[in-house]
Amino acid sequence: MTNPPDLTPRSVRESQSEMTELVLPNDTNPLHGLLGGRLMHWMDIAAAMAAHRHSRHYVVTASVDHLDFVTSARVGNFVVLRSSVNRAFNTSMEVGVKVWTENYLLNTRSHVSSAYFTFVAVDREGRPQPVPPVVPGTPEEIHRYEGAGRRRENRLAEREIRRTNRGSRP
């Protein structure tokens, strides 16, 4: 018999994760800039860490919204990725990820990228599992929490449009 899920509301702070990567030549394009795909991979891992911490379940990536590349990271830079759960719904969570590059020789830091990931908590068989609510504490967390609700409404509306359009194709 399995234990009932712990759906005690959790603070944003409990899900916060940070990881740092060193950009090596194998991570870059011929111009020595970090490959976008490598950065997306690192962002997905950072987001998954926050989703795992919040849900205490296995998680799978359901979608990625608004992945923007602002500047590039170069060989030898550190890439710092910070993530946290913005809001939880029934079985899904929106996780925000923000990325910076650090040049430790010049002591500079620049914003590289940001994105919103949606994860679904699942059991060992891949069945969706309920997740606890998020309790935002700071004004910034409240702002991200409210924005996550609007973005979810947009995602669901876009999904319905795509579903409807698939049925109307010849």
CSV table of N, CA and C in Angstrom, one decimal:
chain,number,residue,atom,x,y,z
A,1,MET,N,0.8,-1.2,0.0
A,1,MET,CA,0.0,0.0,0.0
A,1,MET,C,0.9,1.2,0.0
A,2,THR,N,0.5,2.2,-0.8
A,2,THR,CA,1.3,3.5,-0.9
A,2,THR,C,0.8,4.5,0.1
A,3,ASN,N,1.7,5.4,0.5
A,3,ASN,CA,1.3,6.5,1.4
A,3,ASN,C,0.6,7.5,0.6
A,4,PRO,N,-0.4,8.2,1.3
A,4,PRO,CA,-1.1,9.3,0.6
A,4,PRO,C,-0.1,10.4,0.3
A,5,PRO,N,-0.3,11.1,-0.9
A,5,PRO,CA,0.7,12.2,-1.2
A,5,PRO,C,0.7,13.3,-0.2
A,6,ASP,N,1.8,13.9,0.0
A,6,ASP,CA,2.0,15.0,0.9
A,6,ASP,C,1.7,16.3,0.1
A,7,LEU,N,0.5,16.8,0.2
A,7,LEU,CA,0.1,18.0,-0.5
A,7,LEU,C,0.1,19.3,0.4
A,8,THR,N,0.9,19.3,1.4
A,8,THR,CA,1.1,20.4,2.2
A,8,THR,C,1.7,21.6,1.3
A,9,PRO,N,1.1,22.7,1.4
A,9,PRO,CA,1.6,23.8,0.6
A,9,PRO,C,3.1,24.1,0.9
A,10,ARG,N,3.8,24.5,-0.1
A,10,ARG,CA,5.3,24.7,0.0
A,10,ARG,C,5.6,26.1,-0.5
A,11,SER,N,6.6,26.7,0.1
A,11,SER,CA,7.1,28.0,-0.3
A,11,SER,C,7.9,27.9,-1.6
A,12,VAL,N,8.0,29.0,-2.3
A,12,VAL,CA,8.9,29.0,-3.5
A,12,VAL,C,10.3,28.7,-3.1
A,13,ARG,N,10.7,29.2,-1.9
A,13,ARG,CA,12.1,29.0,-1.5
A,13,ARG,C,12.5,27.5,-1.4
A,14,GLU,N,11.5,26.6,-1.1
A,14,GLU,CA,11.8,25.2,-1.0
A,14,GLU,C,12.1,24.6,-2.3
A,15,SER,N,11.7,25.2,-3.4
A,15,SER,CA,12.0,24.6,-4.7
A,15,SER,C,13.2,25.2,-5.4
A,16,GLN,N,13.7,26.3,-4.9
A,16,GLN,CA,14.8,27.0,-5.5
A,16,GLN,C,16.0,26.2,-5.7
A,17,SER,N,16.6,26.3,-6.9
A,17,SER,CA,17.8,25.5,-7.3
A,17,SER,C,18.7,26.4,-8.1
A,18,GLU,N,20.0,26.1,-7.9
A,18,GLU,CA,21.0,26.8,-8.7
A,18,GLU,C,22.1,25.8,-9.1
A,19,MET,N,22.5,25.9,-10.4
A,19,MET,CA,23.6,25.1,-10.9
A,19,MET,C,24.5,25.9,-11.7
A,20,THR,N,25.8,25.5,-11.7
A,20,THR,CA,26.8,26.3,-12.4
A,20,THR,C,27.5,25.3,-13.4
A,21,GLU,N,27.7,25.7,-14.6
A,21,GLU,CA,28.4,25.0,-15.6
A,21,GLU,C,29.5,25.8,-16.1
A,22,LEU,N,30.6,25.2,-16.5
A,22,LEU,CA,31.7,25.8,-17.2
A,22,LEU,C,31.6,25.6,-18.7
A,23,VAL,N,31.6,26.6,-19.5
A,23,VAL,CA,31.5,26.4,-21.0
A,23,VAL,C,32.9,25.9,-21.5
A,24,LEU,N,32.9,24.7,-22.0
A,24,LEU,CA,34.0,24.1,-22.6
A,24,LEU,C,33.9,24.1,-24.1
A,25,PRO,N,35.1,23.9,-24.8
A,25,PRO,CA,35.0,23.9,-26.3
A,25,PRO,C,34.0,23.0,-26.9
A,26,ASN,N,33.7,21.8,-26.3
A,26,ASN,CA,32.8,20.9,-26.8
A,26,ASN,C,31.3,21.4,-26.7
A,27,ASP,N,31.1,22.5,-25.9
A,27,ASP,CA,29.8,23.0,-25.7
A,27,ASP,C,29.5,24.2,-26.7
A,28,THR,N,30.4,24.4,-27.6
A,28,THR,CA,30.3,25.7,-28.4
A,28,THR,C,30.2,25.4,-29.9
A,29,ASN,N,29.8,26.5,-30.6
A,29,ASN,CA,29.8,26.5,-32.1
A,29,ASN,C,31.2,26.9,-32.6
A,30,PRO,N,31.3,27.0,-33.9
A,30,PRO,CA,32.7,27.4,-34.5
A,30,PRO,C,33.1,28.8,-34.0
A,31,LEU,N,32.2,29.6,-33.6
A,31,LEU,CA,32.6,31.0,-33.1
A,31,LEU,C,32.8,31.0,-31.6
A,32,HIS,N,32.9,29.8,-31.0
A,32,HIS,CA,33.2,29.7,-29.5
A,32,HIS,C,32.1,30.2,-28.6
A,33,GLY,N,30.9,30.3,-29.2
A,33,GLY,CA,29.7,30.7,-28.4
A,33,GLY,C,29.0,29.5,-27.9
A,34,LEU,N,28.4,29.5,-26.8
A,34,LEU,CA,27.7,28.3,-26.3
A,34,LEU,C,26.5,28.0,-27.2
A,35,LEU,N,26.4,26.7,-27.5
A,35,LEU,CA,25.3,26.2,-28.4
A,35,LEU,C,24.0,26.4,-27.7
A,36,GLY,N,23.0,26.8,-28.4
A,36,GLY,CA,21.7,27.0,-27.9
A,36,GLY,C,21.1,25.8,-27.3
A,37,GLY,N,21.3,24.7,-28.0
A,37,GLY,CA,20.8,23.4,-27.6
A,37,GLY,C,21.4,22.9,-26.3
A,38,ARG,N,22.7,23.2,-26.1
A,38,ARG,CA,23.4,22.8,-24.8
A,38,ARG,C,22.8,23.7,-23.7
A,39,LEU,N,22.5,24.9,-24.0
A,39,LEU,CA,22.0,25.8,-22.9
A,39,LEU,C,20.5,25.3,-22.6
A,40,MET,N,19.8,25.0,-23.6
A,40,MET,CA,18.4,24.5,-23.4
A,40,MET,C,18.4,23.2,-22.5
A,41,HIS,N,19.4,22.3,-22.8
A,41,HIS,CA,19.5,21.1,-22.0
A,41,HIS,C,19.8,21.4,-20.5
A,42,TRP,N,20.8,22.4,-20.3
A,42,TRP,CA,21.1,22.7,-18.9
A,42,TRP,C,19.9,23.4,-18.3
A,43,MET,N,19.1,24.2,-19.0
A,43,MET,CA,18.0,24.9,-18.4
A,43,MET,C,16.9,23.8,-18.1
A,44,ASP,N,16.7,22.8,-18.9
A,44,ASP,CA,15.7,21.8,-18.6
A,44,ASP,C,16.1,21.0,-17.3
A,45,ILE,N,17.4,20.8,-17.1
A,45,ILE,CA,17.9,20.1,-15.9
A,45,ILE,C,17.6,21.0,-14.7
A,46,ALA,N,18.0,22.3,-14.8
A,46,ALA,CA,17.8,23.2,-13.7
A,46,ALA,C,16.3,23.3,-13.3
A,47,ALA,N,15.5,23.4,-14.3
A,47,ALA,CA,14.0,23.4,-14.1
A,47,ALA,C,13.5,22.2,-13.4
A,48,ALA,N,14.0,21.0,-13.9
A,48,ALA,CA,13.6,19.7,-13.3
A,48,ALA,C,14.0,19.6,-11.9
A,49,MET,N,15.1,20.1,-11.5
A,49,MET,CA,15.5,20.1,-10.1
A,49,MET,C,14.5,20.8,-9.2
A,50,ALA,N,14.1,22.0,-9.7
A,50,ALA,CA,13.1,22.8,-8.9
A,50,ALA,C,11.8,22.0,-8.8
A,51,ALA,N,11.4,21.5,-9.9
A,51,ALA,CA,10.1,20.7,-10.0
A,51,ALA,C,10.2,19.5,-9.1
A,52,HIS,N,11.3,18.8,-9.1
A,52,HIS,CA,11.5,17.6,-8.2
A,52,HIS,C,11.4,18.0,-6.7
A,53,ARG,N,12.1,19.1,-6.4
A,53,ARG,CA,12.1,19.6,-5.0
A,53,ARG,C,10.7,20.0,-4.5
A,54,HIS,N,9.9,20.6,-5.4
A,54,HIS,CA,8.6,21.0,-5.0
A,54,HIS,C,7.6,19.8,-4.9
A,55,SER,N,7.6,19.0,-5.9
A,55,SER,CA,6.6,17.9,-6.0
A,55,SER,C,7.0,16.7,-5.2
A,56,ARG,N,8.3,16.5,-5.1
A,56,ARG,CA,8.9,15.2,-4.5
A,56,ARG,C,8.4,14.0,-5.2
A,57,HIS,N,8.4,14.2,-6.6
A,57,HIS,CA,8.0,13.1,-7.5
A,57,HIS,C,9.0,13.1,-8.7
A,58,TYR,N,8.9,12.1,-9.5
A,58,TYR,CA,9.5,12.2,-10.8
A,58,TYR,C,8.7,13.2,-11.6
A,59,VAL,N,9.4,13.9,-12.5
A,59,VAL,CA,8.7,14.9,-13.3
A,59,VAL,C,9.2,14.8,-14.8
A,60,VAL,N,8.3,15.2,-15.7
A,60,VAL,CA,8.6,15.2,-17.1
A,60,VAL,C,8.3,16.6,-17.6
A,61,THR,N,9.0,17.0,-18.6
A,61,THR,CA,8.9,18.3,-19.2
A,61,THR,C,7.6,18.2,-20.2
A,62,ALA,N,6.7,19.1,-20.0
A,62,ALA,CA,5.5,19.2,-20.8
A,62,ALA,C,5.6,20.3,-21.9
A,63,SER,N,6.2,21.4,-21.5
A,63,SER,CA,6.3,22.5,-22.5
A,63,SER,C,7.4,23.5,-22.0
A,64,VAL,N,7.8,24.3,-23.0
A,64,VAL,CA,8.7,25.4,-22.7
A,64,VAL,C,8.2,26.6,-23.4
A,65,ASP,N,8.1,27.7,-22.6
A,65,ASP,CA,7.5,29.0,-23.2
A,65,ASP,C,8.6,30.1,-23.1
A,66,HIS,N,8.6,30.9,-24.1
A,66,HIS,CA,9.3,32.2,-24.1
A,66,HIS,C,10.8,32.0,-23.8
A,67,LEU,N,11.4,31.1,-24.5
A,67,LEU,CA,12.8,30.9,-24.4
A,67,LEU,C,13.5,31.9,-25.2
A,68,ASP,N,14.2,32.9,-24.5
A,68,ASP,CA,14.8,34.0,-25.2
A,68,ASP,C,16.3,33.9,-25.0
A,69,PHE,N,17.1,34.2,-26.0
A,69,PHE,CA,18.6,34.2,-25.9
A,69,PHE,C,18.9,35.7,-26.0
A,70,VAL,N,19.4,36.3,-24.9
A,70,VAL,CA,19.7,37.7,-24.8
A,70,VAL,C,21.2,38.0,-25.2
A,71,THR,N,22.1,37.2,-24.7
A,71,THR,CA,23.5,37.3,-25.1
A,71,THR,C,24.1,35.9,-25.1
A,72,SER,N,25.3,35.8,-25.5
A,72,SER,CA,25.9,34.5,-25.6
A,72,SER,C,27.0,34.3,-24.4
A,73,ALA,N,27.2,33.1,-24.1
A,73,ALA,CA,28.3,32.7,-23.2
A,73,ALA,C,29.4,32.2,-24.1
A,74,ARG,N,30.6,32.4,-23.6
A,74,ARG,CA,31.8,32.0,-24.4
A,74,ARG,C,32.6,30.9,-23.7
A,75,VAL,N,33.5,30.3,-24.4
A,75,VAL,CA,34.4,29.3,-23.8
A,75,VAL,C,35.1,29.9,-22.6
A,76,GLY,N,35.1,29.2,-21.5
A,76,GLY,CA,35.7,29.6,-20.3
A,76,GLY,C,34.8,30.4,-19.3
A,77,ASN,N,33.6,30.8,-19.8
A,77,ASN,CA,32.7,31.5,-18.9
A,77,ASN,C,32.0,30.4,-18.0
A,78,PHE,N,31.6,30.9,-16.8
A,78,PHE,CA,30.7,30.1,-16.0
A,78,PHE,C,29.3,30.5,-16.5
A,79,VAL,N,28.4,29.5,-16.5
A,79,VAL,CA,27.0,29.7,-16.7
A,79,VAL,C,26.2,29.4,-15.4
A,80,VAL,N,25.5,30.3,-14.9
A,80,VAL,CA,24.8,30.1,-13.6
A,80,VAL,C,23.3,30.1,-14.0
A,81,LEU,N,22.6,29.0,-13.6
A,81,LEU,CA,21.2,28.8,-13.8
A,81,LEU,C,20.5,28.7,-12.5
A,82,ARG,N,19.5,29.6,-12.4
A,82,ARG,CA,18.6,29.6,-11.2
A,82,ARG,C,17.2,29.3,-11.6
A,83,SER,N,16.6,28.4,-10.8
A,83,SER,CA,15.2,28.0,-11.1
A,83,SER,C,14.4,27.9,-9.8
A,84,SER,N,13.1,28.1,-10.0
A,84,SER,CA,12.1,27.9,-8.9
A,84,SER,C,10.7,27.7,-9.5
A,85,VAL,N,9.9,27.0,-8.7
A,85,VAL,CA,8.5,26.8,-9.1
A,85,VAL,C,7.7,28.1,-8.9
A,86,ASN,N,7.1,28.6,-10.0
A,86,ASN,CA,6.3,29.8,-9.9
A,86,ASN,C,4.9,29.6,-9.4
A,87,ARG,N,4.4,28.4,-9.8
A,87,ARG,CA,3.0,28.1,-9.4
A,87,ARG,C,2.8,26.6,-9.7
A,88,ALA,N,1.9,26.0,-8.9
A,88,ALA,CA,1.5,24.6,-9.1
A,88,ALA,C,0.1,24.5,-9.4
A,89,PHE,N,-0.3,23.6,-10.2
A,89,PHE,CA,-1.7,23.4,-10.6
A,89,PHE,C,-2.1,22.1,-10.0
A,90,ASN,N,-2.9,21.3,-10.7
A,90,ASN,CA,-3.3,20.0,-10.2
A,90,ASN,C,-2.1,19.0,-10.2
A,91,THR,N,-1.6,18.7,-11.4
A,91,THR,CA,-0.4,17.8,-11.5
A,91,THR,C,0.7,18.5,-12.2
A,92,SER,N,0.6,19.7,-12.6
A,92,SER,CA,1.6,20.4,-13.3
A,92,SER,C,2.2,21.6,-12.5
A,93,MET,N,3.4,22.0,-12.9
A,93,MET,CA,4.0,23.2,-12.2
A,93,MET,C,4.7,24.0,-13.3
A,94,GLU,N,4.6,25.3,-13.1
A,94,GLU,CA,5.4,26.2,-14.0
A,94,GLU,C,6.7,26.5,-13.2
A,95,VAL,N,7.8,26.4,-13.9
A,95,VAL,CA,9.1,26.6,-13.3
A,95,VAL,C,9.8,27.7,-14.1
A,96,GLY,N,10.2,28.8,-13.5
A,96,GLY,CA,11.0,29.8,-14.1
A,96,GLY,C,12.5,29.5,-14.0
A,97,VAL,N,13.2,29.8,-15.1
A,97,VAL,CA,14.6,29.6,-15.2
A,97,VAL,C,15.3,30.9,-15.7
A,98,LYS,N,16.3,31.4,-15.0
A,98,LYS,CA,17.0,32.5,-15.5
A,98,LYS,C,18.5,32.2,-15.5
A,99,VAL,N,19.2,32.6,-16.5
A,99,VAL,CA,20.6,32.2,-16.7
A,99,VAL,C,21.5,33.4,-16.9
A,100,TRP,N,22.6,33.4,-16.3
A,100,TRP,CA,23.6,34.4,-16.4
A,100,TRP,C,24.9,33.8,-16.8
A,101,THR,N,25.8,34.6,-17.5
A,101,THR,CA,27.2,34.1,-17.7
A,101,THR,C,28.1,35.0,-16.9
A,102,GLU,N,29.1,34.4,-16.3
A,102,GLU,CA,30.1,35.1,-15.5
A,102,GLU,C,31.4,34.9,-16.2
A,103,ASN,N,32.1,36.0,-16.4
A,103,ASN,CA,33.5,36.1,-16.8
A,103,ASN,C,34.3,36.4,-15.6
A,104,TYR,N,34.9,35.3,-15.0
A,104,TYR,CA,35.6,35.5,-13.8
A,104,TYR,C,36.9,36.3,-13.9
A,105,LEU,N,37.5,36.4,-15.1
A,105,LEU,CA,38.7,37.1,-15.4
A,105,LEU,C,38.4,38.6,-15.4
A,106,LEU,N,37.2,39.0,-15.9
A,106,LEU,CA,36.8,40.4,-16.0
A,106,LEU,C,35.9,40.8,-14.9
A,107,ASN,N,35.5,39.8,-14.1
A,107,ASN,CA,34.5,40.0,-13.0
A,107,ASN,C,33.2,40.7,-13.5
A,108,THR,N,32.7,40.1,-14.6
A,108,THR,CA,31.4,40.6,-15.2
A,108,THR,C,30.4,39.5,-15.2
A,109,ARG,N,29.1,39.9,-15.2
A,109,ARG,CA,28.0,39.0,-15.2
A,109,ARG,C,27.0,39.6,-16.2
A,110,SER,N,26.4,38.7,-17.1
A,110,SER,CA,25.4,39.2,-18.0
A,110,SER,C,24.3,38.2,-18.1
A,111,HIS,N,23.0,38.7,-18.3
A,111,HIS,CA,21.9,37.9,-18.5
A,111,HIS,C,22.0,37.2,-19.8
A,112,VAL,N,21.8,35.9,-19.9
A,112,VAL,CA,21.9,35.1,-21.1
A,112,VAL,C,20.6,34.7,-21.6
A,113,SER,N,19.7,34.2,-20.7
A,113,SER,CA,18.5,33.6,-21.2
A,113,SER,C,17.5,33.5,-20.0
A,114,SER,N,16.2,33.4,-20.4
A,114,SER,CA,15.1,33.1,-19.4
A,114,SER,C,14.1,32.3,-20.2
A,115,ALA,N,13.4,31.5,-19.4
A,115,ALA,CA,12.3,30.7,-20.0
A,115,ALA,C,11.4,30.2,-18.9
A,116,TYR,N,10.2,29.7,-19.3
A,116,TYR,CA,9.2,29.1,-18.4
A,116,TYR,C,9.0,27.7,-18.9
A,117,PHE,N,9.2,26.7,-18.0
A,117,PHE,CA,9.0,25.3,-18.3
A,117,PHE,C,7.8,24.8,-17.5
A,118,THR,N,7.0,24.0,-18.1
A,118,THR,CA,5.9,23.3,-17.5
A,118,THR,C,6.3,21.8,-17.3
A,119,PHE,N,6.2,21.4,-16.1
A,119,PHE,CA,6.5,20.0,-15.7
A,119,PHE,C,5.2,19.3,-15.2
A,120,VAL,N,5.1,18.0,-15.4
A,120,VAL,CA,4.1,17.2,-14.8
A,120,VAL,C,4.7,16.2,-13.9
A,121,ALA,N,4.2,16.1,-12.7
A,121,ALA,CA,4.7,15.1,-11.7
A,121,ALA,C,4.0,13.8,-12.1
A,122,VAL,N,4.9,12.7,-12.1
A,122,VAL,CA,4.4,11.4,-12.5
A,122,VAL,C,4.9,10.3,-11.5
A,123,ASP,N,4.2,9.2,-11.5
A,123,ASP,CA,4.7,8.0,-10.7
A,123,ASP,C,5.6,7.2,-11.6
A,124,ARG,N,6.1,6.0,-11.1
A,124,ARG,CA,7.0,5.2,-11.9
A,124,ARG,C,6.4,4.7,-13.2
A,125,GLU,N,5.1,4.6,-13.3
A,125,GLU,CA,4.4,4.2,-14.5
A,125,GLU,C,4.1,5.3,-15.4
A,126,GLY,N,4.5,6.6,-15.1
A,126,GLY,CA,4.2,7.7,-15.9
A,126,GLY,C,2.8,8.3,-15.7
A,127,ARG,N,2.1,7.9,-14.7
A,127,ARG,CA,0.8,8.5,-14.4
A,127,ARG,C,0.9,9.8,-13.7
A,128,PRO,N,0.2,10.8,-14.1
A,128,PRO,CA,0.2,12.1,-13.4
A,128,PRO,C,-0.2,12.0,-11.9
A,129,GLN,N,0.6,12.8,-11.1
A,129,GLN,CA,0.4,12.8,-9.7
A,129,GLN,C,0.1,14.2,-9.2
A,130,PRO,N,-0.8,14.3,-8.2
A,130,PRO,CA,-1.1,15.6,-7.7
A,130,PRO,C,0.1,16.3,-7.0
A,131,VAL,N,0.2,17.6,-7.1
A,131,VAL,CA,1.3,18.3,-6.5
A,131,VAL,C,0.8,19.3,-5.5
A,132,PRO,N,1.6,19.7,-4.5
A,132,PRO,CA,1.1,20.6,-3.5
A,132,PRO,C,1.1,22.0,-4.1
A,133,PRO,N,0.3,22.9,-3.5
A,133,PRO,CA,0.2,24.3,-4.0
A,133,PRO,C,1.5,25.0,-3.6
A,134,VAL,N,1.8,26.1,-4.3
A,134,VAL,CA,2.9,27.0,-4.0
A,134,VAL,C,2.4,28.2,-3.2
A,135,VAL,N,3.2,28.6,-2.2
A,135,VAL,CA,2.8,29.7,-1.4
A,135,VAL,C,3.9,30.8,-1.7
A,136,PRO,N,3.5,31.8,-2.5
A,136,PRO,CA,4.5,32.9,-2.7
A,136,PRO,C,4.6,33.8,-1.5
A,137,GLY,N,5.8,34.2,-1.2
A,137,GLY,CA,6.0,35.1,-0.1
A,137,GLY,C,6.4,36.5,-0.3
A,138,THR,N,7.2,36.7,-1.3
A,138,THR,CA,7.7,38.1,-1.6
A,138,THR,C,6.9,38.7,-2.7
A,139,PRO,N,7.0,40.0,-2.8
A,139,PRO,CA,6.2,40.7,-4.0
A,139,PRO,C,6.6,40.1,-5.3
A,140,GLU,N,7.9,39.8,-5.5
A,140,GLU,CA,8.4,39.2,-6.8
A,140,GLU,C,7.8,37.8,-7.0
A,141,GLU,N,7.7,37.0,-5.9
A,141,GLU,CA,7.1,35.7,-6.0
A,141,GLU,C,5.6,35.8,-6.3
A,142,ILE,N,5.0,36.7,-5.7
A,142,ILE,CA,3.5,36.9,-6.0
A,142,ILE,C,3.3,37.3,-7.5
A,143,HIS,N,4.2,38.2,-8.0
A,143,HIS,CA,4.1,38.6,-9.4
A,143,HIS,C,4.3,37.4,-10.3
A,144,ARG,N,5.3,36.6,-10.0
A,144,ARG,CA,5.5,35.4,-10.9
A,144,ARG,C,4.4,34.4,-10.8
A,145,TYR,N,3.8,34.3,-9.6
A,145,TYR,CA,2.7,33.4,-9.3
A,145,TYR,C,1.5,33.8,-10.2
A,146,GLU,N,1.2,35.1,-10.1
A,146,GLU,CA,0.0,35.6,-10.9
A,146,GLU,C,0.3,35.5,-12.4
A,147,GLY,N,1.5,35.8,-12.8
A,147,GLY,CA,1.9,35.7,-14.2
A,147,GLY,C,1.8,34.2,-14.7
A,148,ALA,N,2.1,33.3,-13.8
A,148,ALA,CA,2.0,31.8,-14.2
A,148,ALA,C,0.6,31.5,-14.5
A,149,GLY,N,-0.4,32.0,-13.8
A,149,GLY,CA,-1.8,31.8,-14.0
A,149,GLY,C,-2.2,32.3,-15.4
A,150,ARG,N,-1.8,33.5,-15.7
A,150,ARG,CA,-2.1,34.0,-17.1
A,150,ARG,C,-1.4,33.2,-18.2
A,151,ARG,N,-0.2,32.8,-18.0
A,151,ARG,CA,0.5,32.0,-19.0
A,151,ARG,C,-0.1,30.7,-19.2
A,152,ARG,N,-0.6,30.1,-18.1
A,152,ARG,CA,-1.3,28.8,-18.2
A,152,ARG,C,-2.6,28.9,-19.0
A,153,GLU,N,-3.4,30.0,-18.7
A,153,GLU,CA,-4.6,30.2,-19.5
A,153,GLU,C,-4.2,30.4,-21.0
A,154,ASN,N,-3.2,31.1,-21.3
A,154,ASN,CA,-2.7,31.2,-22.7
A,154,ASN,C,-2.3,29.9,-23.3
A,155,ARG,N,-1.6,29.1,-22.6
A,155,ARG,CA,-1.1,27.8,-23.1
A,155,ARG,C,-2.3,26.9,-23.4
A,156,LEU,N,-3.3,26.9,-22.5
A,156,LEU,CA,-4.5,26.1,-22.7
A,156,LEU,C,-5.3,26.5,-23.9
A,157,ALA,N,-5.4,27.9,-24.0
A,157,ALA,CA,-6.2,28.4,-25.2
A,157,ALA,C,-5.4,28.1,-26.5
A,158,GLU,N,-4.1,28.2,-26.5
A,158,GLU,CA,-3.3,27.9,-27.7
A,158,GLU,C,-3.5,26.4,-28.0
A,159,ARG,N,-3.5,25.5,-27.0
A,159,ARG,CA,-3.6,24.1,-27.2
A,159,ARG,C,-5.0,23.8,-27.8
A,160,GLU,N,-6.0,24.5,-27.4
A,160,GLU,CA,-7.4,24.2,-27.9
A,160,GLU,C,-7.4,24.7,-29.4
A,161,ILE,N,-6.8,25.8,-29.7
A,161,ILE,CA,-6.7,26.3,-31.1
A,161,ILE,C,-6.0,25.3,-32.0
A,162,ARG,N,-4.9,24.7,-31.5
A,162,ARG,CA,-4.2,23.7,-32.3
A,162,ARG,C,-5.0,22.5,-32.5
A,163,ARG,N,-5.7,22.0,-31.4
A,163,ARG,CA,-6.5,20.9,-31.5
A,163,ARG,C,-7.7,21.1,-32.5
A,164,THR,N,-8.3,22.2,-32.5
A,164,THR,CA,-9.4,22.6,-33.4
A,164,THR,C,-8.9,22.6,-34.8
A,165,ASN,N,-7.7,23.3,-35.0
A,165,ASN,CA,-7.1,23.4,-36.4
A,165,ASN,C,-6.7,22.1,-37.0
A,166,ARG,N,-6.3,21.1,-36.1
A,166,ARG,CA,-5.9,19.8,-36.7
A,166,ARG,C,-7.2,19.1,-37.2
A,167,GLY,N,-8.3,19.3,-36.6
A,167,GLY,CA,-9.6,18.7,-37.1
A,167,GLY,C,-10.1,19.3,-38.3
A,168,SER,N,-9.7,20.6,-38.7
A,168,SER,CA,-10.2,21.2,-39.8
A,168,SER,C,-9.4,21.1,-41.1
A,169,ARG,N,-8.2,20.5,-41.0
A,169,ARG,CA,-7.3,20.3,-42.1
A,169,ARG,C,-7.9,19.3,-43.1
A,170,PRO,N,-7.7,19.5,-44.4
A,170,PRO,CA,-8.2,18.6,-45.4
A,170,PRO,C,-7.4,17.2,-45.3
